[in-house]
Coordinates of C-alpha atoms in Angstrom, one line a residue:
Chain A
X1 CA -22.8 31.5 18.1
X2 CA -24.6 28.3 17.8
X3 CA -24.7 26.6 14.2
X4 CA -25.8 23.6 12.9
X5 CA -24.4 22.6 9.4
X6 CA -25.8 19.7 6.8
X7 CA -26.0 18.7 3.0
X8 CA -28.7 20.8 1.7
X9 CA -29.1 17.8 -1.2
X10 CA -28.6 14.4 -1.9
X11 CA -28.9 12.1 -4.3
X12 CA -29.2 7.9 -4.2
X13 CA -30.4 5.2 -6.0
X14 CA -32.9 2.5 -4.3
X15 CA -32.0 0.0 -2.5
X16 CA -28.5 1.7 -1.7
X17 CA -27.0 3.2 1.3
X18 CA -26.7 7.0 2.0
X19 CA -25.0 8.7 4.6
X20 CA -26.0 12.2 6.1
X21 CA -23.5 14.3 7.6
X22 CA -24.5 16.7 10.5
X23 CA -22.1 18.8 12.1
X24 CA -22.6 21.7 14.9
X25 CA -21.1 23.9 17.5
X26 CA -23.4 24.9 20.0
X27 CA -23.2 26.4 23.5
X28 CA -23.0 22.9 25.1
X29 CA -24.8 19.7 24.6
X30 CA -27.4 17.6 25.7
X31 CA -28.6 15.5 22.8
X32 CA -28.7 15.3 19.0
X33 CA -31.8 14.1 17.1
X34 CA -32.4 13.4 13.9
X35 CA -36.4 13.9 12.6
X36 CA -37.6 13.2 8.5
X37 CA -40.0 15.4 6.9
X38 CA -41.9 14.8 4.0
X39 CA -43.1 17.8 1.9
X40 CA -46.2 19.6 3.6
X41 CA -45.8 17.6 6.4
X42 CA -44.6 17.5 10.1
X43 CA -41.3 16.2 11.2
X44 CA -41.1 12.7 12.6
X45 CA -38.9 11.4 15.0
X46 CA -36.2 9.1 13.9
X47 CA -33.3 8.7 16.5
X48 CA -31.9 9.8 19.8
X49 CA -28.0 10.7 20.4
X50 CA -26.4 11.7 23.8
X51 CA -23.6 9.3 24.0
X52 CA -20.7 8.6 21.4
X53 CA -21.5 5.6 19.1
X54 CA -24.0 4.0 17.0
X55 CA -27.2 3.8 17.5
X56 CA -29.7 0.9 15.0
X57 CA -33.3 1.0 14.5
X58 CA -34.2 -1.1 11.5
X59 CA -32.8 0.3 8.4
X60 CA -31.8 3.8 10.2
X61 CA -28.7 4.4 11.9
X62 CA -27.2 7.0 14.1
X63 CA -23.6 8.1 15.0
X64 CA -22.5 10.3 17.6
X65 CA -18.7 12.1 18.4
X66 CA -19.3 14.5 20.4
X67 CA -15.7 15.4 20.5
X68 CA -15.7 16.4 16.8
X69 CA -19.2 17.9 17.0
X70 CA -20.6 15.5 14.6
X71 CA -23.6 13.4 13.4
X72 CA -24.4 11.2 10.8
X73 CA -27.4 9.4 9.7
X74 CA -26.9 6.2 7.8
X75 CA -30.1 5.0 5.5
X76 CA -30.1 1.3 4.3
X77 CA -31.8 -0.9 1.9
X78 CA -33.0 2.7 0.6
X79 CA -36.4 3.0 -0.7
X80 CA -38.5 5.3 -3.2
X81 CA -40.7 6.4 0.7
X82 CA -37.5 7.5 2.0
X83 CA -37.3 11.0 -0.3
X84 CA -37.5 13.5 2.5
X85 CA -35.9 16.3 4.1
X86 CA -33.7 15.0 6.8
X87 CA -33.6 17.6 10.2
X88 CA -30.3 17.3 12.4
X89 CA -31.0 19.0 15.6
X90 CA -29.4 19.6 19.0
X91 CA -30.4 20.3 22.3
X92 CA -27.8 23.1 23.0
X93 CA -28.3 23.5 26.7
X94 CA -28.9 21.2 29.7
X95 CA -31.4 22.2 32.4
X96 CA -34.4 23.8 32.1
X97 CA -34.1 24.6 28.4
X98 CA -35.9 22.3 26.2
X99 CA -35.2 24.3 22.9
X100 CA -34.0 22.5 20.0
X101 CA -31.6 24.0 17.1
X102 CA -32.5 23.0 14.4
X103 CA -30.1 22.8 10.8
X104 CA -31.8 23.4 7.6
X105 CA -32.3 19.7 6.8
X106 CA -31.1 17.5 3.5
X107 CA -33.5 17.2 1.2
X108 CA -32.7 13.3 -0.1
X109 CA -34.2 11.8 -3.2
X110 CA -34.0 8.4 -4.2
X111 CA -34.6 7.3 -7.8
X112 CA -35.3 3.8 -8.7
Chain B
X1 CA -54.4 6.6 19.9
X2 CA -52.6 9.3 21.6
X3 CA -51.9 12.2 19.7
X4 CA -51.3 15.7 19.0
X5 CA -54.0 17.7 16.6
X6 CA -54.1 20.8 15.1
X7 CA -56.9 22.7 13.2
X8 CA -57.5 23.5 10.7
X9 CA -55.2 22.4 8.2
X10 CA -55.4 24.8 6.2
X11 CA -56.3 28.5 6.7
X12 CA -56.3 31.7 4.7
X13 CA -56.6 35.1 6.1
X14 CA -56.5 38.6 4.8
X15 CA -53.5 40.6 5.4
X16 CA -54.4 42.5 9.0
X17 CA -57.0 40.3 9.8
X18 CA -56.9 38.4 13.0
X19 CA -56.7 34.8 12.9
X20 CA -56.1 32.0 15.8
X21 CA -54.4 28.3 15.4
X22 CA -55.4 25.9 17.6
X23 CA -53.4 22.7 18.7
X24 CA -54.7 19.6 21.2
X25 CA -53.2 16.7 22.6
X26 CA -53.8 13.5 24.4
X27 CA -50.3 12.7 25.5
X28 CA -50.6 14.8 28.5
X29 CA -46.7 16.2 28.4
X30 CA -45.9 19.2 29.8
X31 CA -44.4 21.4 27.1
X32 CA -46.0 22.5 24.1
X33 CA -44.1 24.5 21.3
X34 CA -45.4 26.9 18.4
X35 CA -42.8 26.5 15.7
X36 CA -42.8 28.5 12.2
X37 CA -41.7 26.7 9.3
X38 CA -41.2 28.7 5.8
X39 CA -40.1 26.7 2.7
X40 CA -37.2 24.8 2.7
X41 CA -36.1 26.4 6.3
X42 CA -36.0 24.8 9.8
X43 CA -39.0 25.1 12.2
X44 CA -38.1 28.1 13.8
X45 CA -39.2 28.3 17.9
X46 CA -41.4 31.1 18.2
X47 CA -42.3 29.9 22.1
X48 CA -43.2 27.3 24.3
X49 CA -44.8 26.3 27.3
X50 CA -44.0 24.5 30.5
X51 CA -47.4 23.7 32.3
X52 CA -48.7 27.3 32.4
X53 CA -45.2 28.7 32.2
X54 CA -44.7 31.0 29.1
X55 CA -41.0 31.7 27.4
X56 CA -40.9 33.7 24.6
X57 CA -38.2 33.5 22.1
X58 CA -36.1 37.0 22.1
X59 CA -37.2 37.1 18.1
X60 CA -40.5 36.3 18.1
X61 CA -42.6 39.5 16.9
X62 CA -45.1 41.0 19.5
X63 CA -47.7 40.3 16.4
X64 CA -47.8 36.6 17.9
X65 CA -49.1 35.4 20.9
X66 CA -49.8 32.4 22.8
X67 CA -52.6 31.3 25.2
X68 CA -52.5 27.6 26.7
X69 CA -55.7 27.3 28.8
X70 CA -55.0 23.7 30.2
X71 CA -52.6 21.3 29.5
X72 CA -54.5 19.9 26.3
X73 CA -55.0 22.9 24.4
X74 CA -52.3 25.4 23.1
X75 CA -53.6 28.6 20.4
X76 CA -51.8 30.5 18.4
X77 CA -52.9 34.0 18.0
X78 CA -51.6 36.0 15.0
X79 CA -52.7 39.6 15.6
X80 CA -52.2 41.4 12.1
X81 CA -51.2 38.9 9.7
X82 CA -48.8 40.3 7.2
X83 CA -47.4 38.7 4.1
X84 CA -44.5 37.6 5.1
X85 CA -46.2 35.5 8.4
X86 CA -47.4 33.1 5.3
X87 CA -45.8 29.5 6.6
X88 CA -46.3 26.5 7.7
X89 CA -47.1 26.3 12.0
X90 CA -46.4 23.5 13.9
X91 CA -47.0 22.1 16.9
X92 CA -45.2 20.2 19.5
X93 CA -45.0 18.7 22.8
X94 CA -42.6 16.9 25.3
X95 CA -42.1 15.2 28.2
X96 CA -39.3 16.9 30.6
X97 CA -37.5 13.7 31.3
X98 CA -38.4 12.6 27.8
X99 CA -36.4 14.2 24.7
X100 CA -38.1 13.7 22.2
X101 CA -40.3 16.3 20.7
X102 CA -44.3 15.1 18.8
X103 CA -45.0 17.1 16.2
X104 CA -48.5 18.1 14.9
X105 CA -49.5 17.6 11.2
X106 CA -49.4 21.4 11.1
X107 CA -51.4 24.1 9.5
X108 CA -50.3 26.3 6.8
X109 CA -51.2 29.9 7.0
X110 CA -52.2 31.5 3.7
X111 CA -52.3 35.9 3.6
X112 CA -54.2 37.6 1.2

C-alpha cells in the first residue's frame, strides 16, 4: 500500500524553529512536496524535493532521503502567520501519472 | 495576474438537488484536478484532466462528474448531492514538465 505519515500537531513559540517530520512508502518516487494551508483555504506551494538534501527558500527549508523514505520541513524565525496545516505529499509514480498522495497534514500553532 | 478561479465560493444545495462547480484559469497548463477536501483530511483526488483526456479515480462515486470544455474551464457536476458530499472542492492545475500543482481558493459545498 502507499502511506504517507506526519505529526498530526504541533506546538511552538514565535520566533523559534520547528521541524516537521514526513515519512512515506509509496509504490516508487518521483518527488516530495510540501504545500501550507490555512483554515478555509487552498493549499500553497512551499518546496520541491526529488534529490537527497536540503533545499532553502527564505525562512523554509526542505530535506530529502530518499533512502529512508523521509521528509522534513524546517520553519525559522517562526511567526504568529505561520499557524497552518502543513501537507507532505508525494508523487508516487513516474510517467504519465501526475497524482499526488497526499498525508493528513500538521496542523502547527505558534503562540507568541 | 495569472491565476486559477473558482465560483462560487460558497454554495448550498439541497440534499438530491443538482448543483455544478465551476473552475477557470489563465495559466494555460494542461492538467486540471477536482480534489475533495473534508475537515482536517487531505484533498482527496476525485479526477483529473490531461488536455481533453479524462481519468477517473477507481473511488470516485458515479454521483460526480466532470466536463472540461476547453483548456480554461473545468466543472464539477454533483448529480444528487447527499450529506455526506458536504466539503470543501478544490481546484488544481499543472504543467507536465512542471511539478508543482496551483490550487484554487476553493468552494465549500453546503447540503441541506
Amino acid at each position: 500500500g502507499q502511506n504517507i505519515d506526519q505529526p498530526t500537531e504541533m506546538t511552538a513559540t514565535e520566533g523559534a524553529i520547528v521541524q516537521i517530520n514526513c515519512t512515506y512508502q509509496t509504490s516508487g518516487f518521483n518527488g516530495l512536496f510540501w504545500y501550507q494551508q490555512h483554515a478555509g483555504e487552498a493549499p500553497t506551494f512551499l518546496s520541491y524535493n526529488v534529490l537527497d538534501g536540503l533545499e532553502e527558500k527564505g525562512r523554509f527549508s526542505s530535506f530529502l532521503s530518499r533512502s529512508k523514505g523521509y521528509s522534513y520541513l524546517l520553519l525559522k524565525e517562526l511567526q504568529m502567520k505561520d499557524s497552518a496545516s502543513y501537507l507532505c505529499a508525494v508523487r508516487g509514480d513516474a510517467g504519465n501519472n501526475r497524482k499526488l498522495i497526499w498525508g493528513l497534514g500538521t496542523s502547527l500553532a505558534v503562540n507568541p | 495576474d495569472a491565476m486559477v478561479i473558482q465560483n462560487p465560493r460558497y454554495q448550498v444545495t439541497q440534499f438530491g438537488k443538482p448543483v455544478t462547480l465551476s473552475c477557470s484559469q489563465t495559466l494555460n497548463h494542461n492538467v486540471m484536478y477536482w480534489y475533495q477536501q473534508k475537515s482536517s483530511q487531505a484533498p482527496k483526488l476525485l479526477f483529473h484532466y490531461y488536455d481533453k483526456d479524462f481519468n477517473n479515480e477507481a473511488d470516485t462515486p458515479d454521483n460526480f462528474q466532470s466536463r472540461r470544455p476547453n483548456t480554461s474551464f473545468c466543472f464539477l457536476d454533483i448529480r444528487s448531492p447527499g450529506l455526506g458530499d458536504a466539503a470543501m472542492y478544490l481546484c488544481a492545475t499543472g504543467v507536465r514538465t512542471n511539478n508543482e500543482q496551483f490550487f484554487g481558493p476553493g468552494t465549500r459545498l453546503t447540503v441541506l
